[in-house]
Amino acid sequence: MTGMGAVTPLGLSADETWKNMLAGVSGAAPITHFNPEKFKSQFACEVKGFNAEDFGMDRKEARKMDRYCQLAVAAAKMAIENSGLDLESVNKNRVGVVYGVGIGGIKTFEEEIRGYEKSAATIGPHFGPFFIPKMIADIAAGHISILYGFHGPNYVTTSACASSTHALADAFNLIRLGKADVIVSGGAEAAITEGGVGGFNAMKAISTRNDEPEKASRPFSASRDGFVMGEGSGCLVLEELEHAKARGAHIYAEFAGEGMSADAHHITASHPEGLGAKLVMQSALEDAGMNADDIDYINVHGTSTHVGDISEAKAIKEVFGEWAYKLNISSTKSMTGHLLGAAGAVEAMASVMAVENDIIPPTINHEDDDRDPEIDYDLNFTFNKAQKRTVRAALSNTFGFGGHNACVIFKKYVP
């Protein structure tokens, strides 16, 4: 891992996001993207102060992109710059882009359908010429490759909330297979819209704690009432080791292994016994050639939903045994909210930062008297305050609607 960039509810860079994670800052606040007063949930974790032009995007070109795509391009620009990659000398035929997007241009879709409804009764059906290329999820990777002239593998993975972890896993495997020297990989989402919020409200999936938005995302607490919607983008630059060493790149961490599995249980709910979560963590450990006691930190999926938090905690105990009580666990979603298709990338970034800096970001919003009898609190959930410890390796979980599970492991790079 040689570069990182992020645009999140906690900041407009990877460094600002990480700083606020360690400080336990919540990104939740009343929704400003639209008037939410008639919705059951009136708050979310929005990206604040984002302007595409501040990230070098021409106004005319930015208008051809949905918000999710603007966020993706901004994060990729920062990651590539952070990597120090020489764009003049690198073989661009060997540089790819693999991004994860769960929903895509839902804002564009809603705006175009509204426009159609207005125009159909008067001038006839009307749609903008950029409707389709703004809406489709794959266009994020397309825009990044066009911007830099990267001719390597280029596509988007879509597996709901596991999308960008699958993207990272694919990028890792493409490099291992010799298909590329460098992959720009991450995820993006911008679904805080009437349709996005209304749809998740209808499922009873998101919190309705409107009186205390900043305390609404409370993974592993008894009073949790659903996840908090978030938006943003995270991007990492993955690079073949010898390629990175040859150019003297700073190596944040080593990508050690990945795992993938399916719950094969329910379209939205996690397997109650954490079967898919157990399988995916075991698969990642096997791929990395690591034992359970090689892991010091787990960045959990930890969405603050009733079944999901319980099942993931059960799976961790099954996979890690007694070591489960000696490692740190935290859910950074307690601060960023759930970034859907971007969650895996931002949480992978947090895991890499934990490995490099030997510090664990917290799970905020837990109170000692707010305990769920189905959760084992002898596990160290890193409640409310960051904790320093040596982090030899970190594992990051993401689980998506449809039972899609993906897991990645990062470890300290030893020259």
Short mmCIF file of C-alpha atoms in Angstrom, two decimals:
data_model
loop_
_atom_site.label_atom_id
_atom_site.label_comp_id
_atom_site.label_asym_id
_atom_site.label_seq_id
_atom_site.Cartn_x
_atom_site.Cartn_y
_atom_site.Cartn_z
CA MET A 1 0.00 0.00 0.00
CA THR A 2 1.79 3.12 -1.19
CA GLY A 3 -0.87 5.84 -1.33
CA MET A 4 -4.09 6.90 0.36
CA GLY A 5 -6.79 9.49 -0.22
CA ALA A 6 -10.20 10.07 1.33
CA VAL A 7 -13.21 12.35 1.27
CA THR A 8 -15.41 11.43 4.24
CA PRO A 9 -17.84 12.85 6.80
CA LEU A 10 -14.78 13.31 9.03
CA GLY A 11 -12.61 15.25 6.61
CA LEU A 12 -11.54 16.11 3.09
CA SER A 13 -8.33 14.07 3.22
CA ALA A 14 -7.02 10.80 4.61
CA ASP A 15 -5.01 12.60 7.30
CA GLU A 16 -7.95 14.72 8.48
CA THR A 17 -10.22 11.67 8.51
CA TRP A 18 -7.70 9.67 10.54
CA LYS A 19 -7.11 12.50 13.00
CA ASN A 20 -10.83 12.81 13.68
CA MET A 21 -11.23 9.05 13.99
CA LEU A 22 -8.61 8.97 16.72
CA ALA A 23 -10.35 11.88 18.46
CA GLY A 24 -13.69 10.06 18.40
CA VAL A 25 -15.48 12.70 16.33
CA SER A 26 -18.94 11.91 14.98
CA GLY A 27 -19.74 12.93 11.40
CA ALA A 28 -23.51 12.79 11.97
CA ALA A 29 -25.67 15.92 11.71
CA PRO A 30 -29.04 17.02 10.29
CA ILE A 31 -29.37 16.36 6.56
CA THR A 32 -28.65 19.36 4.33
CA HIS A 33 -28.80 17.72 0.87
CA PHE A 34 -32.60 17.91 0.88
CA ASN A 35 -35.41 18.84 3.28
CA PRO A 36 -35.82 15.75 5.49
CA GLU A 37 -38.61 16.99 7.75
CA LYS A 38 -41.15 14.43 6.50
CA PHE A 39 -38.72 11.49 6.81
CA LYS A 40 -38.38 9.18 9.80
CA SER A 41 -34.60 9.73 9.76
CA GLN A 42 -33.61 13.37 9.43
CA PHE A 43 -29.84 13.10 9.86
CA ALA A 44 -26.88 11.42 8.20
CA CYS A 45 -23.10 11.57 7.92
CA GLU A 46 -22.65 13.94 4.99
CA VAL A 47 -19.34 15.05 3.49
CA LYS A 48 -19.05 18.69 4.52
CA GLY A 49 -17.62 21.54 2.46
CA PHE A 50 -16.85 19.48 -0.64
CA ASN A 51 -16.32 21.40 -3.88
CA ALA A 52 -15.18 19.44 -6.93
CA GLU A 53 -13.23 22.42 -8.25
CA ASP A 54 -11.09 22.41 -5.10
CA PHE A 55 -9.78 19.04 -6.30
CA GLY A 56 -8.81 20.24 -9.74
CA MET A 57 -12.01 19.24 -11.53
CA ASP A 58 -13.12 21.62 -14.25
CA ARG A 59 -16.64 22.91 -13.58
CA LYS A 60 -17.90 21.74 -16.98
CA GLU A 61 -16.44 18.25 -16.51
CA ALA A 62 -17.69 18.01 -12.91
CA ARG A 63 -21.24 18.66 -14.13
CA LYS A 64 -20.98 15.45 -16.15
CA MET A 65 -20.44 13.48 -12.93
CA ASP A 66 -22.84 12.41 -10.21
CA ARG A 67 -21.73 13.42 -6.72
CA TYR A 68 -20.52 9.89 -5.96
CA CYS A 69 -18.21 10.07 -8.97
CA GLN A 70 -16.83 13.48 -7.98
CA LEU A 71 -15.99 12.03 -4.56
CA ALA A 72 -14.28 9.04 -6.21
CA VAL A 73 -12.12 11.22 -8.47
CA ALA A 74 -11.15 13.51 -5.57
CA ALA A 75 -10.03 10.59 -3.38
CA ALA A 76 -8.13 8.99 -6.27
CA LYS A 77 -6.31 12.25 -7.03
CA MET A 78 -5.13 12.49 -3.43
CA ALA A 79 -4.09 8.83 -3.28
CA ILE A 80 -2.08 9.04 -6.50
CA GLU A 81 -0.39 12.24 -5.34
CA ASN A 82 0.31 10.70 -1.93
CA SER A 83 1.88 7.64 -3.57
CA GLY A 84 4.49 9.76 -5.34
CA LEU A 85 3.89 7.80 -8.53
CA ASP A 86 5.76 9.41 -11.45
CA LEU A 87 3.06 9.73 -14.07
CA GLU A 88 5.59 10.61 -16.74
CA SER A 89 7.68 7.46 -16.41
CA VAL A 90 5.28 4.78 -15.16
CA ASN A 91 4.09 2.23 -17.72
CA LYS A 92 0.41 3.20 -17.87
CA ASN A 93 -0.46 -0.02 -19.65
CA ARG A 94 0.38 -1.70 -16.32
CA VAL A 95 -1.68 0.64 -14.11
CA GLY A 96 -5.32 -0.24 -13.47
CA VAL A 97 -8.33 1.14 -11.62
CA VAL A 98 -10.70 -1.11 -9.68
CA TYR A 99 -13.36 0.71 -7.65
CA GLY A 100 -16.30 -0.43 -5.54
CA VAL A 101 -19.71 1.27 -5.81
CA GLY A 102 -22.84 -0.08 -4.18
CA ILE A 103 -25.59 2.07 -5.66
CA GLY A 104 -24.07 4.62 -8.02
CA GLY A 105 -25.75 7.75 -9.35
CA ILE A 106 -29.03 7.66 -7.44
CA LYS A 107 -29.11 11.46 -7.15
CA THR A 108 -28.84 11.77 -10.94
CA PHE A 109 -31.54 9.14 -11.41
CA GLU A 110 -33.95 10.97 -9.11
CA GLU A 111 -33.30 14.34 -10.77
CA GLU A 112 -33.78 12.96 -14.27
CA ILE A 113 -37.05 11.21 -13.40
CA ARG A 114 -38.37 14.40 -11.82
CA GLY A 115 -37.41 16.28 -14.98
CA TYR A 116 -39.12 13.67 -17.13
CA GLU A 117 -42.35 13.91 -15.11
CA LYS A 118 -42.41 17.69 -15.59
CA SER A 119 -41.56 17.65 -19.28
CA ALA A 120 -43.69 14.69 -20.37
CA ALA A 121 -46.97 16.56 -19.97
CA THR A 122 -45.84 19.62 -21.94
CA ILE A 123 -42.93 19.38 -24.35
CA GLY A 124 -42.72 15.58 -24.35
CA PRO A 125 -40.26 13.16 -22.72
CA HIS A 126 -36.92 14.81 -22.03
CA PHE A 127 -33.73 13.36 -20.54
CA GLY A 128 -30.29 14.92 -20.26
CA PRO A 129 -27.58 13.55 -22.58
CA PHE A 130 -25.42 12.65 -19.57
CA PHE A 131 -28.17 10.83 -17.68
CA ILE A 132 -26.85 7.33 -18.32
CA PRO A 133 -23.08 7.97 -18.01
CA LYS A 134 -23.66 9.96 -14.80
CA MET A 135 -25.83 7.25 -13.26
CA ILE A 136 -24.01 4.01 -13.99
CA ALA A 137 -21.75 2.70 -11.25
CA ASP A 138 -18.83 1.70 -13.46
CA ILE A 139 -18.16 5.24 -14.63
CA ALA A 140 -16.12 6.08 -11.51
CA ALA A 141 -13.28 3.81 -12.64
CA GLY A 142 -13.74 5.09 -16.17
CA HIS A 143 -13.31 8.74 -15.20
CA ILE A 144 -10.15 8.00 -13.19
CA SER A 145 -8.54 6.03 -16.00
CA ILE A 146 -9.43 8.71 -18.57
CA LEU A 147 -8.02 11.44 -16.35
CA TYR A 148 -4.64 9.73 -16.02
CA GLY A 149 -4.47 7.60 -19.15
CA PHE A 150 -4.28 4.33 -17.20
CA HIS A 151 -4.79 1.45 -19.65
CA GLY A 152 -4.63 -1.48 -17.23
CA PRO A 153 -7.56 -3.49 -15.80
CA ASN A 154 -10.51 -1.15 -15.27
CA TYR A 155 -13.89 -1.90 -13.74
CA VAL A 156 -16.19 -1.48 -10.73
CA THR A 157 -17.33 -4.16 -8.27
CA THR A 158 -20.86 -4.02 -6.85
CA SER A 159 -21.73 -6.13 -3.83
CA ALA A 160 -23.67 -3.65 -1.68
CA CYS A 161 -21.71 -2.74 1.46
CA ALA A 162 -18.89 -5.15 0.59
CA SER A 163 -18.26 -3.50 -2.79
CA SER A 164 -14.99 -1.70 -2.14
CA THR A 165 -13.50 -4.54 -0.10
CA HIS A 166 -14.15 -6.79 -3.07
CA ALA A 167 -12.50 -4.12 -5.24
CA LEU A 168 -9.40 -4.14 -3.05
CA ALA A 169 -9.31 -7.94 -3.07
CA ASP A 170 -9.58 -7.99 -6.86
CA ALA A 171 -6.83 -5.39 -7.16
CA PHE A 172 -4.60 -7.48 -4.89
CA ASN A 173 -5.23 -10.60 -6.96
CA LEU A 174 -4.65 -8.84 -10.28
CA ILE A 175 -1.22 -7.77 -9.08
CA ARG A 176 -0.48 -11.27 -7.74
CA LEU A 177 -1.46 -12.69 -11.12
CA GLY A 178 0.95 -10.34 -12.89
CA LYS A 179 -1.83 -8.45 -14.68
CA ALA A 180 -0.70 -5.05 -13.37
CA ASP A 181 2.08 -3.34 -11.44
CA VAL A 182 -0.14 -0.72 -9.82
CA ILE A 183 -3.89 -0.63 -9.11
CA VAL A 184 -5.73 2.45 -7.91
CA SER A 185 -8.51 0.94 -5.83
CA GLY A 186 -11.20 2.14 -3.48
CA GLY A 187 -14.88 2.90 -3.26
CA ALA A 188 -17.39 5.73 -3.46
CA GLU A 189 -21.02 6.39 -2.58
CA ALA A 190 -23.38 9.36 -2.35
CA ALA A 191 -26.84 8.01 -1.58
CA ILE A 192 -28.07 10.58 0.96
CA THR A 193 -31.07 11.46 -1.19
CA GLU A 194 -34.83 11.25 -0.79
CA GLY A 195 -34.84 7.82 -2.40
CA GLY A 196 -31.84 6.57 -0.46
CA VAL A 197 -33.04 7.68 2.95
CA GLY A 198 -36.68 6.82 2.20
CA GLY A 199 -35.77 3.36 0.99
CA PHE A 200 -33.68 2.49 4.02
CA ASN A 201 -36.38 3.98 6.27
CA ALA A 202 -38.94 1.68 4.69
CA MET A 203 -36.71 -1.28 5.56
CA LYS A 204 -36.33 -0.03 9.15
CA ALA A 205 -32.57 -0.32 8.61
CA ILE A 206 -31.41 3.15 9.72
CA SER A 207 -31.51 4.96 13.03
CA THR A 208 -34.28 7.43 13.85
CA ARG A 209 -32.51 9.04 16.82
CA ASN A 210 -33.22 12.51 15.42
CA ASP A 211 -32.76 14.28 18.76
CA GLU A 212 -29.13 13.10 19.09
CA PRO A 213 -27.67 12.44 15.62
CA GLU A 214 -24.07 12.39 16.82
CA LYS A 215 -24.91 9.57 19.25
CA ALA A 216 -27.06 7.52 16.88
CA SER A 217 -24.39 5.17 15.52
CA ARG A 218 -23.66 3.02 18.57
CA PRO A 219 -22.36 -0.41 17.56
CA PHE A 220 -22.52 -3.15 20.21
CA SER A 221 -24.75 -1.08 22.52
CA ALA A 222 -28.16 -2.39 23.59
CA SER A 223 -29.94 0.81 22.52
CA ARG A 224 -28.71 0.68 18.89
CA ASP A 225 -31.55 1.16 16.44
CA GLY A 226 -29.96 0.87 13.01
CA PHE A 227 -27.08 2.30 11.03
CA VAL A 228 -26.52 5.95 10.13
CA MET A 229 -26.24 6.66 6.41
CA GLY A 230 -22.97 8.12 5.25
CA GLU A 231 -21.32 9.18 1.99
CA GLY A 232 -17.77 9.58 0.79
CA SER A 233 -14.87 7.90 -0.94
CA GLY A 234 -11.67 6.19 0.06
CA CYS A 235 -8.83 5.24 -2.28
CA LEU A 236 -5.63 3.23 -1.86
CA VAL A 237 -2.77 2.65 -4.25
CA LEU A 238 -1.73 -1.01 -4.38
CA GLU A 239 1.65 -1.71 -5.88
CA GLU A 240 3.76 -4.75 -6.64
CA LEU A 241 6.58 -4.84 -4.08
CA GLU A 242 9.59 -4.71 -6.39
CA HIS A 243 7.94 -1.94 -8.42
CA ALA A 244 7.44 0.10 -5.26
CA LYS A 245 10.98 -0.53 -3.99
CA ALA A 246 12.53 0.36 -7.34
CA ARG A 247 11.08 3.87 -7.17
CA GLY A 248 11.71 4.33 -3.44
CA ALA A 249 8.02 4.53 -2.52
CA HIS A 250 6.87 4.85 1.06
CA ILE A 251 5.18 1.55 1.94
CA TYR A 252 2.42 2.01 4.51
CA ALA A 253 1.69 -1.69 4.95
CA GLU A 254 1.70 -5.00 3.14
CA PHE A 255 -1.53 -6.44 1.76
CA ALA A 256 -1.35 -9.92 3.27
CA GLY A 257 -4.54 -11.70 2.21
CA GLU A 258 -8.21 -11.59 1.32
CA GLY A 259 -11.31 -13.68 1.90
CA MET A 260 -14.75 -13.88 0.30
CA SER A 261 -17.86 -15.83 1.28
CA ALA A 262 -21.66 -15.83 1.17
CA ASP A 263 -24.20 -16.16 3.97
CA ALA A 264 -26.70 -17.83 1.60
CA HIS A 265 -29.30 -16.90 4.20
CA HIS A 266 -31.36 -13.72 3.63
CA ILE A 267 -31.53 -10.77 1.24
CA THR A 268 -30.73 -8.20 3.96
CA ALA A 269 -30.13 -9.87 7.34
CA SER A 270 -26.83 -11.36 8.45
CA HIS A 271 -26.71 -15.05 9.28
CA PRO A 272 -27.73 -15.11 12.97
CA GLU A 273 -24.81 -17.36 13.93
CA GLY A 274 -22.31 -15.41 11.84
CA LEU A 275 -21.62 -18.29 9.47
CA GLY A 276 -20.58 -16.18 6.48
CA ALA A 277 -18.52 -13.86 8.69
CA LYS A 278 -16.73 -16.86 10.19
CA LEU A 279 -15.99 -18.34 6.77
CA VAL A 280 -14.69 -15.07 5.31
CA MET A 281 -12.27 -14.41 8.18
CA GLN A 282 -10.99 -17.98 8.06
CA SER A 283 -10.50 -17.66 4.31
CA ALA A 284 -8.53 -14.42 4.68
CA LEU A 285 -6.27 -15.89 7.37
CA GLU A 286 -5.64 -18.95 5.21
CA ASP A 287 -4.86 -16.80 2.16
CA ALA A 288 -2.41 -14.72 4.20
CA GLY A 289 -0.77 -17.81 5.70
CA MET A 290 -1.43 -16.36 9.15
CA ASN A 291 -2.72 -17.69 12.44
CA ALA A 292 -5.48 -16.11 14.50
CA ASP A 293 -2.95 -14.81 17.05
CA ASP A 294 -1.08 -12.90 14.33
CA ILE A 295 -3.95 -10.37 14.21
CA ASP A 296 -3.93 -7.49 16.71
CA TYR A 297 -6.87 -5.42 15.40
CA ILE A 298 -10.19 -6.07 13.69
CA ASN A 299 -12.01 -3.19 12.02
CA VAL A 300 -15.44 -4.78 12.18
CA HIS A 301 -18.41 -4.30 9.90
CA GLY A 302 -20.17 -3.14 13.09
CA THR A 303 -23.11 -1.25 11.60
CA SER A 304 -25.13 -0.71 14.79
CA THR A 305 -27.91 -3.08 13.74
CA HIS A 306 -29.35 -5.61 16.16
CA VAL A 307 -28.64 -8.91 14.39
CA GLY A 308 -25.48 -7.83 12.57
CA ASP A 309 -23.49 -6.76 15.64
CA ILE A 310 -24.38 -9.92 17.55
CA SER A 311 -23.56 -12.29 14.70
CA GLU A 312 -20.19 -10.63 13.96
CA ALA A 313 -19.14 -10.81 17.62
CA LYS A 314 -20.07 -14.52 17.66
CA ALA A 315 -18.02 -15.15 14.52
CA ILE A 316 -14.96 -13.40 15.95
CA LYS A 317 -15.09 -15.60 19.06
CA GLU A 318 -15.38 -18.74 16.93
CA VAL A 319 -12.52 -17.84 14.60
CA PHE A 320 -10.12 -16.37 17.15
CA GLY A 321 -10.89 -18.45 20.24
CA GLU A 322 -9.07 -17.25 23.35
CA TRP A 323 -7.10 -14.76 21.24
CA ALA A 324 -10.36 -12.89 20.61
CA TYR A 325 -10.04 -11.49 24.13
CA LYS A 326 -6.50 -10.23 23.53
CA LEU A 327 -6.99 -8.27 20.32
CA ASN A 328 -8.67 -4.91 19.76
CA ILE A 329 -11.98 -4.55 17.92
CA SER A 330 -13.53 -1.30 16.77
CA SER A 331 -16.22 0.00 14.45
CA THR A 332 -15.22 3.24 12.75
CA LYS A 333 -18.79 3.38 11.41
CA SER A 334 -19.66 4.77 14.83
CA MET A 335 -17.97 7.95 13.55
CA THR A 336 -18.22 7.92 9.75
CA GLY A 337 -21.65 6.37 9.54
CA HIS A 338 -22.15 3.59 7.00
CA LEU A 339 -20.57 4.62 3.70
CA LEU A 340 -22.21 1.71 1.86
CA GLY A 341 -20.11 1.00 -1.25
CA ALA A 342 -17.27 3.17 0.10
CA ALA A 343 -17.22 1.59 3.57
CA GLY A 344 -14.64 -1.09 2.82
CA ALA A 345 -12.12 1.32 1.34
CA VAL A 346 -12.33 3.87 4.16
CA GLU A 347 -12.17 1.12 6.78
CA ALA A 348 -9.23 -0.50 4.99
CA MET A 349 -7.49 2.87 5.12
CA ALA A 350 -8.15 3.05 8.87
CA SER A 351 -6.74 -0.47 9.26
CA VAL A 352 -3.58 0.44 7.34
CA MET A 353 -3.17 3.58 9.47
CA ALA A 354 -3.56 1.49 12.63
CA VAL A 355 -0.82 -0.86 11.45
CA GLU A 356 1.55 1.95 10.56
CA ASN A 357 0.93 4.08 13.65
CA ASP A 358 0.30 1.41 16.32
CA ILE A 359 -2.94 2.91 17.55
CA ILE A 360 -6.55 1.70 17.41
CA PRO A 361 -9.41 4.11 16.60
CA PRO A 362 -12.37 3.82 18.98
CA THR A 363 -15.96 2.65 18.84
CA ILE A 364 -17.76 5.72 20.15
CA ASN A 365 -21.14 6.25 21.83
CA HIS A 366 -21.06 3.32 24.26
CA GLU A 367 -22.24 3.75 27.84
CA ASP A 368 -21.44 1.25 30.57
CA ASP A 369 -25.08 0.67 31.47
CA ASP A 370 -26.11 0.14 27.83
CA ARG A 371 -25.17 -3.52 27.50
CA ASP A 372 -26.77 -6.13 25.29
CA PRO A 373 -27.02 -9.50 27.08
CA GLU A 374 -26.29 -11.26 23.77
CA ILE A 375 -22.86 -9.58 23.40
CA ASP A 376 -19.73 -10.65 25.29
CA TYR A 377 -18.22 -7.47 26.75
CA ASP A 378 -15.03 -9.24 27.75
CA LEU A 379 -14.12 -8.61 24.12
CA ASN A 380 -12.19 -5.33 23.77
CA PHE A 381 -14.40 -3.16 21.57
CA THR A 382 -12.11 -0.14 22.13
CA PHE A 383 -15.03 1.84 23.47
CA ASN A 384 -14.94 5.64 23.34
CA LYS A 385 -11.18 6.21 23.36
CA ALA A 386 -8.32 5.29 21.02
CA GLN A 387 -5.85 2.77 22.41
CA LYS A 388 -2.15 2.46 21.71
CA ARG A 389 -0.69 -0.98 21.10
CA THR A 390 1.65 -2.67 18.66
CA VAL A 391 -0.42 -3.61 15.61
CA ARG A 392 1.41 -6.32 13.69
CA ALA A 393 -1.59 -6.96 11.48
CA ALA A 394 -5.16 -5.73 11.06
CA LEU A 395 -8.19 -7.44 9.56
CA SER A 396 -11.12 -5.51 8.07
CA ASN A 397 -14.62 -6.97 7.56
CA THR A 398 -17.44 -5.83 5.30
CA PHE A 399 -20.76 -7.58 4.77
CA GLY A 400 -23.37 -6.58 2.18
CA PHE A 401 -27.08 -7.10 1.52
CA GLY A 402 -27.48 -10.37 -0.34
CA GLY A 403 -25.10 -12.10 2.06
CA HIS A 404 -21.92 -10.88 0.36
CA ASN A 405 -18.90 -10.98 2.69
CA ALA A 406 -15.37 -9.72 2.05
CA CYS A 407 -12.36 -9.46 4.32
CA VAL A 408 -8.83 -8.10 3.87
CA ILE A 409 -5.70 -8.31 6.02
CA PHE A 410 -2.84 -5.81 6.20
CA LYS A 411 0.43 -6.32 8.07
CA LYS A 412 3.51 -4.29 8.87
CA TYR A 413 5.94 -4.07 6.02
CA VAL A 414 9.37 -5.36 7.01
CA PRO A 415 12.08 -4.41 4.46
#
